[in-house]
């Protein structure tokens, strides 16, 4: 056991660059960092900011075994705080009674987590709070799909889905053929609105924000999953997020996706009640680790001139036309050169050297589950509404 004076922190989903960055930030704050993942070689394994890495069962396919192992690690390593990163958050939320009271799980109760995660239930929640929403409907069958009464284009996506998965843009009277209908994971039809897109990231305890940032959507995988991150100040979004977090008494990490129309104003599209890429913009001197324990008085924000990117993602997707409206190779090269890559750090070069092994694991996952590379990255940590 380490003799460092900080807390013992267990972070899940060790393959994620978000986990790697959070491990570095926690380590810089003096805490002892432990990592859990179902892969043998998650990128965080190679970081000198990590004390130990544990291989655990796959939460999507072995949820009970996953919870049992995380609970065992909490006892064995005297963990003070568990920080879930991806959709294993929902699974852990269903099993909070298995953890000792002296260990905090940075998440909310399962009902809250699920209402925010489920894209249809999230819109229902907003309706109940009196928040304007884009027109929406749940679609559970071919009959409901053909009966939709949208008079303008709409998005069609499953209620449990994530940025790597397909979103259909559907024109009125034209419906996609061959859709599969899963009773546990129906579809959401949501009005398609053009406008400026923004994402947020916040760390919260009991309805209060302790760290927060807003960033515009620029380079992104098919316009969905951001590849570059630059913080901005948007008072309207700041106020909106603070009010919603307070109303639902939220604890954990949370991100909202917004679209702002010049005439109709601001709408939230969906919510991610877990870690998002906003964490990548914080630096050690920001001391965002304090927010995870609720130790700060003022809301912690990243430096206003922060410019970060996911280097491997930019090289794979950022140069494509679909990554940015009006994208050119010259513009891509310019932006790539002037943006800081989040994996490479002079005092922690292990993750850069470990990329081939980490990517090899993801490729094996893609082959094993017969999914694309982006989905293979997270497939065994997804949660689509199943009870454990």
CSV table of C-alpha atoms in Angstrom, one decimal:
chain,number,residue,atom,x,y,z
A,1,UNK,CA,0.0,0.0,0.0
A,2,UNK,CA,1.3,3.5,-0.9
A,3,UNK,CA,2.4,5.8,1.9
A,4,UNK,CA,1.1,8.9,0.0
A,5,UNK,CA,-1.2,11.0,2.1
A,6,UNK,CA,-4.0,11.3,-0.5
A,7,UNK,CA,-7.1,9.3,-1.0
A,8,UNK,CA,-7.3,5.9,-2.6
A,9,UNK,CA,-9.3,6.3,-5.9
A,10,UNK,CA,-10.6,3.5,-8.1
A,11,UNK,CA,-11.4,4.6,-11.7
A,12,UNK,CA,-13.2,2.2,-14.1
A,13,UNK,CA,-12.9,1.8,-17.9
A,14,UNK,CA,-9.1,2.0,-17.9
A,15,UNK,CA,-9.0,1.9,-21.8
A,16,UNK,CA,-10.4,5.4,-22.1
A,17,UNK,CA,-8.3,8.5,-22.6
A,18,UNK,CA,-10.7,10.1,-20.1
A,19,UNK,CA,-9.6,7.6,-17.5
A,20,UNK,CA,-6.0,8.2,-18.3
A,21,UNK,CA,-6.3,12.0,-18.0
A,22,UNK,CA,-8.3,11.7,-14.8
A,23,UNK,CA,-5.7,9.3,-13.4
A,24,UNK,CA,-3.0,11.9,-14.1
A,25,UNK,CA,-5.0,14.7,-12.5
A,26,UNK,CA,-5.7,12.6,-9.4
A,27,UNK,CA,-2.1,11.5,-9.1
A,28,UNK,CA,-1.0,15.2,-9.4
A,29,UNK,CA,-3.3,16.0,-6.6
A,30,UNK,CA,-1.5,13.5,-4.3
A,31,UNK,CA,-4.0,10.6,-4.6
A,32,UNK,CA,-3.4,6.9,-5.1
A,33,UNK,CA,-4.9,5.8,-8.4
A,34,UNK,CA,-6.2,2.3,-9.1
A,35,UNK,CA,-7.7,1.2,-12.5
A,36,UNK,CA,-10.2,-1.5,-13.4
A,37,UNK,CA,-11.0,-2.7,-16.9
A,38,UNK,CA,-12.0,-5.9,-18.6
A,39,UNK,CA,-9.2,-5.6,-21.2
A,40,UNK,CA,-5.7,-6.9,-20.5
A,41,UNK,CA,-3.9,-3.8,-21.8
A,42,UNK,CA,-6.0,-0.6,-21.3
A,43,UNK,CA,-4.1,2.5,-22.1
A,44,UNK,CA,-4.0,3.6,-18.4
A,45,UNK,CA,-1.9,0.5,-17.6
A,46,UNK,CA,1.1,2.2,-19.1
A,47,UNK,CA,0.9,5.4,-17.0
A,48,UNK,CA,3.2,6.1,-14.1
A,49,UNK,CA,0.3,7.9,-12.5
A,50,UNK,CA,-1.4,4.5,-11.7
A,51,UNK,CA,-0.6,2.4,-8.6
A,52,UNK,CA,-2.3,-0.8,-9.8
A,53,UNK,CA,-4.4,-2.1,-12.7
A,54,UNK,CA,-7.0,-4.8,-12.2
A,55,UNK,CA,-8.6,-6.9,-14.9
A,56,UNK,CA,-12.3,-7.4,-14.1
A,57,UNK,CA,-15.3,-9.1,-15.7
A,58,UNK,CA,-17.1,-7.5,-18.6
A,59,UNK,CA,-19.9,-5.3,-17.1
A,60,UNK,CA,-22.2,-5.7,-20.1
A,61,UNK,CA,-22.0,-9.5,-20.2
A,62,UNK,CA,-21.2,-10.4,-16.6
A,63,UNK,CA,-22.7,-7.6,-14.6
A,64,UNK,CA,-23.1,-9.4,-11.3
A,65,UNK,CA,-19.5,-10.7,-11.4
A,66,UNK,CA,-18.4,-7.2,-12.4
A,67,UNK,CA,-20.1,-5.6,-9.3
A,68,UNK,CA,-18.8,-8.4,-7.0
A,69,UNK,CA,-15.2,-7.8,-8.2
A,70,UNK,CA,-15.4,-4.0,-7.9
A,71,UNK,CA,-16.7,-4.4,-4.4
A,72,UNK,CA,-14.0,-6.8,-3.5
A,73,UNK,CA,-11.3,-4.4,-4.8
A,74,UNK,CA,-12.9,-1.6,-2.7
A,75,UNK,CA,-12.4,-3.7,0.4
A,76,UNK,CA,-9.0,-5.1,-0.5
A,77,UNK,CA,-7.4,-1.8,-1.5
A,78,UNK,CA,-9.2,0.4,1.1
A,79,UNK,CA,-10.7,2.5,-1.7
A,80,UNK,CA,-12.2,5.9,-0.6
A,81,UNK,CA,-13.8,6.9,-3.9
A,82,UNK,CA,-15.0,4.9,-7.0
A,83,UNK,CA,-15.3,7.0,-10.1
A,84,UNK,CA,-17.1,5.2,-12.9
A,85,UNK,CA,-16.3,6.5,-16.4
A,86,UNK,CA,-18.7,4.9,-18.9
A,87,UNK,CA,-22.0,3.1,-18.8
A,88,UNK,CA,-20.9,0.7,-16.1
A,89,UNK,CA,-22.2,3.7,-14.0
A,90,UNK,CA,-25.7,2.3,-14.4
A,91,UNK,CA,-24.7,-1.1,-13.3
A,92,UNK,CA,-22.9,0.1,-10.2
A,93,UNK,CA,-25.9,2.4,-9.4
A,94,UNK,CA,-28.1,-0.7,-9.1
A,95,UNK,CA,-25.7,-2.3,-6.6
A,96,UNK,CA,-24.7,0.5,-4.3
A,97,UNK,CA,-25.7,-1.5,-1.2
A,98,UNK,CA,-22.8,-3.8,-1.9
A,99,UNK,CA,-20.3,-1.1,-1.0
A,100,UNK,CA,-19.2,0.0,2.5
A,101,UNK,CA,-20.4,3.4,3.7
A,102,UNK,CA,-16.9,4.7,4.0
A,103,UNK,CA,-16.4,4.3,0.3
A,104,UNK,CA,-18.2,6.9,-1.9
A,105,UNK,CA,-19.4,6.0,-5.4
A,106,UNK,CA,-19.5,9.1,-7.5
A,107,UNK,CA,-22.9,8.6,-9.0
A,108,UNK,CA,-26.6,9.1,-8.3
A,109,UNK,CA,-29.3,6.5,-7.5
A,110,UNK,CA,-30.3,4.2,-10.3
A,111,UNK,CA,-33.6,5.8,-11.1
A,112,UNK,CA,-31.9,9.2,-11.7
A,113,UNK,CA,-29.1,7.7,-13.7
A,114,UNK,CA,-31.4,5.8,-15.9
A,115,UNK,CA,-33.8,8.7,-16.5
A,116,UNK,CA,-30.9,10.8,-17.7
A,117,UNK,CA,-29.3,8.0,-19.7
A,118,UNK,CA,-32.4,6.8,-21.5
A,119,UNK,CA,-32.9,9.4,-24.3
A,120,UNK,CA,-36.7,9.1,-24.3
A,121,UNK,CA,-37.1,9.2,-20.5
A,122,UNK,CA,-34.7,12.2,-20.5
A,123,UNK,CA,-37.1,14.2,-22.7
A,124,UNK,CA,-40.0,13.1,-20.5
A,125,UNK,CA,-38.1,14.4,-17.5
A,126,UNK,CA,-37.6,17.8,-19.1
A,127,UNK,CA,-41.3,18.0,-20.0
A,128,UNK,CA,-42.1,17.3,-16.3
A,129,UNK,CA,-39.8,20.1,-15.3
A,130,UNK,CA,-41.4,22.5,-17.7
A,131,UNK,CA,-38.3,22.8,-19.9
A,132,UNK,CA,-39.0,23.3,-23.7
A,133,UNK,CA,-38.0,20.3,-25.8
A,134,UNK,CA,-37.7,19.5,-29.4
A,135,UNK,CA,-40.6,17.4,-30.7
A,136,UNK,CA,-40.1,13.8,-29.8
A,137,UNK,CA,-41.7,10.4,-29.8
A,138,UNK,CA,-40.8,6.9,-28.7
A,139,UNK,CA,-40.9,4.2,-31.4
A,140,UNK,CA,-41.4,0.6,-30.4
A,141,UNK,CA,-42.7,-1.0,-33.6
A,142,UNK,CA,-42.9,-0.7,-37.4
A,143,UNK,CA,-46.5,0.5,-36.9
A,144,UNK,CA,-45.4,3.3,-34.6
A,145,UNK,CA,-42.7,4.3,-37.0
A,146,UNK,CA,-45.0,4.7,-39.9
A,147,UNK,CA,-47.6,6.5,-37.8
A,148,UNK,CA,-45.2,9.3,-36.8
A,149,UNK,CA,-46.6,12.8,-37.6
A,150,UNK,CA,-43.4,14.8,-38.0
A,151,UNK,CA,-43.7,17.6,-40.6
A,152,UNK,CA,-40.0,18.3,-40.7
A,153,UNK,CA,-36.8,16.1,-40.7
A,154,UNK,CA,-36.2,14.2,-37.5
A,155,UNK,CA,-33.4,12.1,-36.0
A,156,UNK,CA,-34.0,8.4,-35.2
A,157,UNK,CA,-31.8,6.8,-32.6
A,158,UNK,CA,-32.1,4.1,-30.0
A,159,UNK,CA,-32.9,5.3,-26.5
A,160,UNK,CA,-29.8,3.5,-25.2
A,161,UNK,CA,-27.1,4.4,-27.7
A,162,UNK,CA,-23.9,6.4,-27.8
A,163,UNK,CA,-22.0,8.6,-30.2
A,164,UNK,CA,-20.3,5.8,-32.1
A,165,UNK,CA,-23.6,4.3,-33.2
A,166,UNK,CA,-25.7,5.3,-36.1
A,167,UNK,CA,-28.2,8.2,-36.1
A,168,UNK,CA,-30.7,8.3,-39.0
A,169,UNK,CA,-31.8,11.6,-40.4
A,170,UNK,CA,-35.4,10.9,-41.6
A,171,UNK,CA,-37.5,13.1,-43.9
A,172,UNK,CA,-41.3,13.1,-43.3
A,173,UNK,CA,-42.9,10.2,-45.2
A,174,UNK,CA,-39.6,8.4,-45.6
A,175,UNK,CA,-38.7,5.8,-43.0
A,176,UNK,CA,-35.7,3.5,-42.8
A,177,UNK,CA,-36.3,-0.1,-43.8
A,178,UNK,CA,-35.1,-3.1,-41.9
A,179,UNK,CA,-34.9,-1.5,-38.4
A,180,UNK,CA,-34.7,-4.0,-35.6
A,181,UNK,CA,-37.1,-3.3,-32.7
A,182,UNK,CA,-35.8,-4.3,-29.2
A,183,UNK,CA,-38.4,-4.1,-26.4
A,184,UNK,CA,-35.6,-3.2,-24.0
A,185,UNK,CA,-34.1,-0.6,-26.3
A,186,UNK,CA,-36.7,1.2,-28.5
A,187,UNK,CA,-36.1,4.1,-30.8
A,188,UNK,CA,-36.4,7.8,-30.2
A,189,UNK,CA,-37.7,10.1,-33.0
A,190,UNK,CA,-36.5,13.7,-32.3
A,191,UNK,CA,-36.9,16.8,-34.4
A,192,UNK,CA,-33.8,17.6,-36.4
A,193,UNK,CA,-32.7,21.2,-35.7
A,194,UNK,CA,-29.8,22.9,-37.2
A,195,UNK,CA,-27.8,25.4,-35.1
A,196,UNK,CA,-24.6,25.8,-33.1
A,197,UNK,CA,-23.7,22.7,-31.1
A,198,UNK,CA,-22.2,22.7,-27.6
A,199,UNK,CA,-21.3,20.1,-25.0
A,200,UNK,CA,-20.8,20.4,-21.3
A,201,UNK,CA,-19.0,18.6,-18.5
A,202,UNK,CA,-19.6,19.0,-14.8
A,203,UNK,CA,-18.6,17.3,-11.5
A,204,UNK,CA,-21.5,17.5,-9.0
A,205,UNK,CA,-22.4,16.6,-5.4
A,206,UNK,CA,-25.9,16.6,-4.1
A,207,UNK,CA,-27.2,19.1,-6.7
A,208,UNK,CA,-24.2,21.5,-6.6
A,209,UNK,CA,-21.6,21.9,-9.3
A,210,UNK,CA,-17.9,21.8,-8.3
A,211,UNK,CA,-16.2,21.7,-11.7
A,212,UNK,CA,-17.7,22.8,-15.0
A,213,UNK,CA,-16.9,23.6,-18.7
A,214,UNK,CA,-18.7,24.2,-22.0
A,215,UNK,CA,-17.1,23.5,-25.3
A,216,UNK,CA,-18.4,23.8,-28.9
A,217,UNK,CA,-18.6,20.8,-31.2
A,218,UNK,CA,-15.9,21.3,-33.9
A,219,UNK,CA,-14.0,18.2,-35.1
A,220,UNK,CA,-16.1,15.2,-34.4
A,221,UNK,CA,-16.6,11.6,-35.6
A,222,UNK,CA,-19.5,12.0,-38.1
A,223,UNK,CA,-20.6,15.1,-36.2
A,224,UNK,CA,-21.3,13.0,-33.0
A,225,UNK,CA,-18.2,12.3,-30.9
A,226,UNK,CA,-15.9,15.2,-30.3
A,227,UNK,CA,-12.2,15.0,-31.2
A,228,UNK,CA,-11.1,18.5,-30.2
A,229,UNK,CA,-11.9,20.5,-27.1
A,230,UNK,CA,-11.7,24.2,-26.4
A,231,UNK,CA,-13.5,25.8,-23.4
A,232,UNK,CA,-15.8,28.7,-23.8
A,233,UNK,CA,-18.0,30.8,-21.5
A,234,UNK,CA,-21.7,30.5,-22.3
A,235,UNK,CA,-23.8,32.1,-19.5
A,236,UNK,CA,-27.1,30.7,-20.8
A,237,UNK,CA,-25.8,27.1,-20.8
A,238,UNK,CA,-24.0,27.6,-17.4
A,239,UNK,CA,-27.3,28.7,-15.8
A,240,UNK,CA,-29.3,26.0,-17.5
A,241,UNK,CA,-27.0,23.2,-16.2
A,242,UNK,CA,-26.7,24.6,-12.7
A,243,UNK,CA,-30.5,24.7,-12.4
A,244,UNK,CA,-31.1,21.2,-13.8
A,245,UNK,CA,-28.4,19.7,-11.6
A,246,UNK,CA,-30.0,21.3,-8.6
A,247,UNK,CA,-33.5,20.2,-9.5
A,248,UNK,CA,-32.6,16.5,-9.8
A,249,UNK,CA,-30.1,16.7,-6.9
A,250,UNK,CA,-27.5,15.1,-9.0
A,251,UNK,CA,-24.2,13.5,-7.8
A,252,UNK,CA,-21.6,12.4,-10.3
A,253,UNK,CA,-20.1,13.5,-13.6
A,254,UNK,CA,-22.6,14.7,-16.2
A,255,UNK,CA,-22.6,16.1,-19.7
A,256,UNK,CA,-25.3,17.7,-21.7
A,257,UNK,CA,-25.5,18.1,-25.5
A,258,UNK,CA,-27.0,21.4,-26.7
A,259,UNK,CA,-28.1,23.0,-29.9
A,260,UNK,CA,-28.7,26.7,-30.2
A,261,UNK,CA,-30.9,28.0,-33.0
A,262,UNK,CA,-30.7,31.8,-33.8
A,263,UNK,CA,-34.5,32.2,-33.7
A,264,UNK,CA,-35.8,29.4,-31.4
A,265,UNK,CA,-33.1,29.5,-28.8
A,266,UNK,CA,-31.4,26.8,-26.7
A,267,UNK,CA,-32.4,23.1,-26.5
A,268,UNK,CA,-30.7,20.2,-24.9
A,269,UNK,CA,-30.6,17.1,-27.2
A,270,UNK,CA,-29.5,14.4,-24.7
A,271,UNK,CA,-27.7,13.8,-21.5
A,272,UNK,CA,-24.7,11.7,-20.5
A,273,UNK,CA,-24.8,11.0,-16.7
A,274,UNK,CA,-21.1,9.9,-16.6
A,275,UNK,CA,-17.7,11.2,-17.6
A,276,UNK,CA,-17.3,13.1,-20.9
A,277,UNK,CA,-14.4,14.5,-22.8
A,278,UNK,CA,-14.7,17.8,-21.0
A,279,UNK,CA,-12.3,16.4,-18.4
A,280,UNK,CA,-9.5,16.4,-21.0
A,281,UNK,CA,-9.3,20.2,-20.8
A,282,UNK,CA,-8.2,20.4,-17.2
A,283,UNK,CA,-4.5,20.7,-16.2
A,284,UNK,CA,-2.9,19.6,-12.9
A,285,UNK,CA,-2.7,23.2,-11.6
A,286,UNK,CA,-6.5,23.5,-11.9
A,287,UNK,CA,-6.7,21.0,-9.1
A,288,UNK,CA,-9.9,19.5,-10.4
A,289,UNK,CA,-9.3,16.5,-8.1
A,290,UNK,CA,-10.8,18.6,-5.3
A,291,UNK,CA,-14.1,18.7,-7.2
A,292,UNK,CA,-14.4,14.9,-7.0
A,293,UNK,CA,-14.3,15.1,-3.2
A,294,UNK,CA,-16.4,18.3,-3.0
A,295,UNK,CA,-13.6,20.2,-1.3
A,296,UNK,CA,-13.6,23.5,-3.3
A,297,UNK,CA,-15.8,26.6,-2.8
A,298,UNK,CA,-15.5,28.1,-6.2
A,299,UNK,CA,-16.4,26.2,-9.4
A,300,UNK,CA,-13.2,24.9,-11.0
A,301,UNK,CA,-12.9,25.6,-14.8
A,302,UNK,CA,-10.1,24.8,-17.3
A,303,UNK,CA,-7.8,27.5,-18.5
A,304,UNK,CA,-9.5,29.7,-21.1
A,305,UNK,CA,-6.8,29.1,-23.6
A,306,UNK,CA,-6.8,25.3,-23.3
A,307,UNK,CA,-6.8,23.5,-26.7
A,308,UNK,CA,-6.9,19.7,-26.5
A,309,UNK,CA,-7.4,16.8,-29.0
A,310,UNK,CA,-7.6,13.0,-29.1
A,311,UNK,CA,-4.6,12.5,-31.4
A,312,UNK,CA,-5.3,8.9,-32.6
A,313,UNK,CA,-8.9,9.9,-33.2
A,314,UNK,CA,-7.9,13.0,-35.2
A,315,UNK,CA,-5.6,10.9,-37.3
A,316,UNK,CA,-8.3,8.3,-38.0
A,317,UNK,CA,-11.3,10.6,-38.5
A,318,UNK,CA,-10.4,14.3,-38.2
A,319,UNK,CA,-9.2,14.8,-41.8
A,320,UNK,CA,-12.5,13.5,-43.3
A,321,UNK,CA,-15.2,15.7,-44.7
A,322,UNK,CA,-17.7,14.3,-42.2
A,323,UNK,CA,-15.6,15.4,-39.2
A,324,UNK,CA,-16.1,19.2,-39.8
A,325,UNK,CA,-18.3,21.3,-42.0
A,326,UNK,CA,-16.1,22.7,-44.8
A,327,UNK,CA,-13.2,20.6,-43.7
A,328,UNK,CA,-10.0,20.7,-45.8
A,329,UNK,CA,-6.7,18.9,-45.5
A,330,UNK,CA,-4.8,22.2,-45.1
A,331,UNK,CA,-7.2,23.3,-42.3
A,332,UNK,CA,-7.0,20.0,-40.6
A,333,UNK,CA,-3.1,20.0,-40.7
A,334,UNK,CA,-3.1,23.6,-39.3
A,335,UNK,CA,-5.5,22.7,-36.4
A,336,UNK,CA,-3.7,19.5,-35.7
A,337,UNK,CA,-0.3,21.3,-35.3
A,338,UNK,CA,-1.6,24.0,-32.9
A,339,UNK,CA,-3.7,21.7,-30.6
A,340,UNK,CA,-2.2,19.8,-27.6
A,341,UNK,CA,-2.5,16.0,-27.8
A,342,UNK,CA,-3.8,14.5,-24.6
A,343,UNK,CA,-1.9,11.2,-24.6
A,344,UNK,CA,1.7,12.5,-25.0
A,345,UNK,CA,3.2,13.9,-21.8
A,346,UNK,CA,7.0,14.2,-21.3
A,347,UNK,CA,6.7,13.0,-17.7
A,348,UNK,CA,4.5,10.1,-18.6
A,349,UNK,CA,5.5,8.6,-21.9
A,350,UNK,CA,4.3,5.0,-21.2
A,351,UNK,CA,0.8,5.5,-22.6
A,352,UNK,CA,2.2,6.7,-26.0
A,353,UNK,CA,4.5,3.7,-26.2
A,354,UNK,CA,1.6,1.4,-25.2
A,355,UNK,CA,-0.8,2.5,-27.9
A,356,UNK,CA,-0.1,-0.5,-30.2
A,357,UNK,CA,-1.0,-2.9,-27.4
A,358,UNK,CA,-4.0,-0.9,-26.3
A,359,UNK,CA,-5.3,-0.5,-29.9
A,360,UNK,CA,-4.7,-4.2,-30.5
A,361,UNK,CA,-7.0,-5.0,-27.6
A,362,UNK,CA,-9.7,-2.8,-29.2
A,363,UNK,CA,-9.3,-4.4,-32.6
A,364,UNK,CA,-9.7,-7.8,-31.0
A,365,UNK,CA,-12.8,-6.6,-29.3
A,366,UNK,CA,-14.2,-5.4,-32.7
A,367,UNK,CA,-13.5,-8.8,-34.2
A,368,UNK,CA,-14.9,-10.7,-31.3
A,369,UNK,CA,-18.2,-8.8,-31.2
A,370,UNK,CA,-18.3,-8.2,-34.9
A,371,UNK,CA,-18.7,-4.4,-34.6
A,372,UNK,CA,-16.8,-1.4,-36.0
A,373,UNK,CA,-13.6,-0.1,-34.4
A,374,UNK,CA,-15.3,2.8,-32.6
A,375,UNK,CA,-17.9,0.6,-31.1
A,376,UNK,CA,-15.4,-2.1,-30.3
A,377,UNK,CA,-13.8,0.4,-28.0
A,378,UNK,CA,-16.7,0.4,-25.6
A,379,UNK,CA,-19.0,-2.6,-26.5
A,380,UNK,CA,-18.4,-4.7,-23.4
A,381,UNK,CA,-19.0,-1.6,-21.2
A,382,UNK,CA,-22.3,-0.5,-22.7
A,383,UNK,CA,-25.6,-0.8,-20.9
A,384,UNK,CA,-28.8,-1.0,-22.8
A,385,UNK,CA,-31.4,-1.2,-20.1
A,386,UNK,CA,-30.9,-4.8,-18.8
A,387,UNK,CA,-31.4,-5.5,-15.1
A,388,UNK,CA,-28.7,-7.4,-13.2
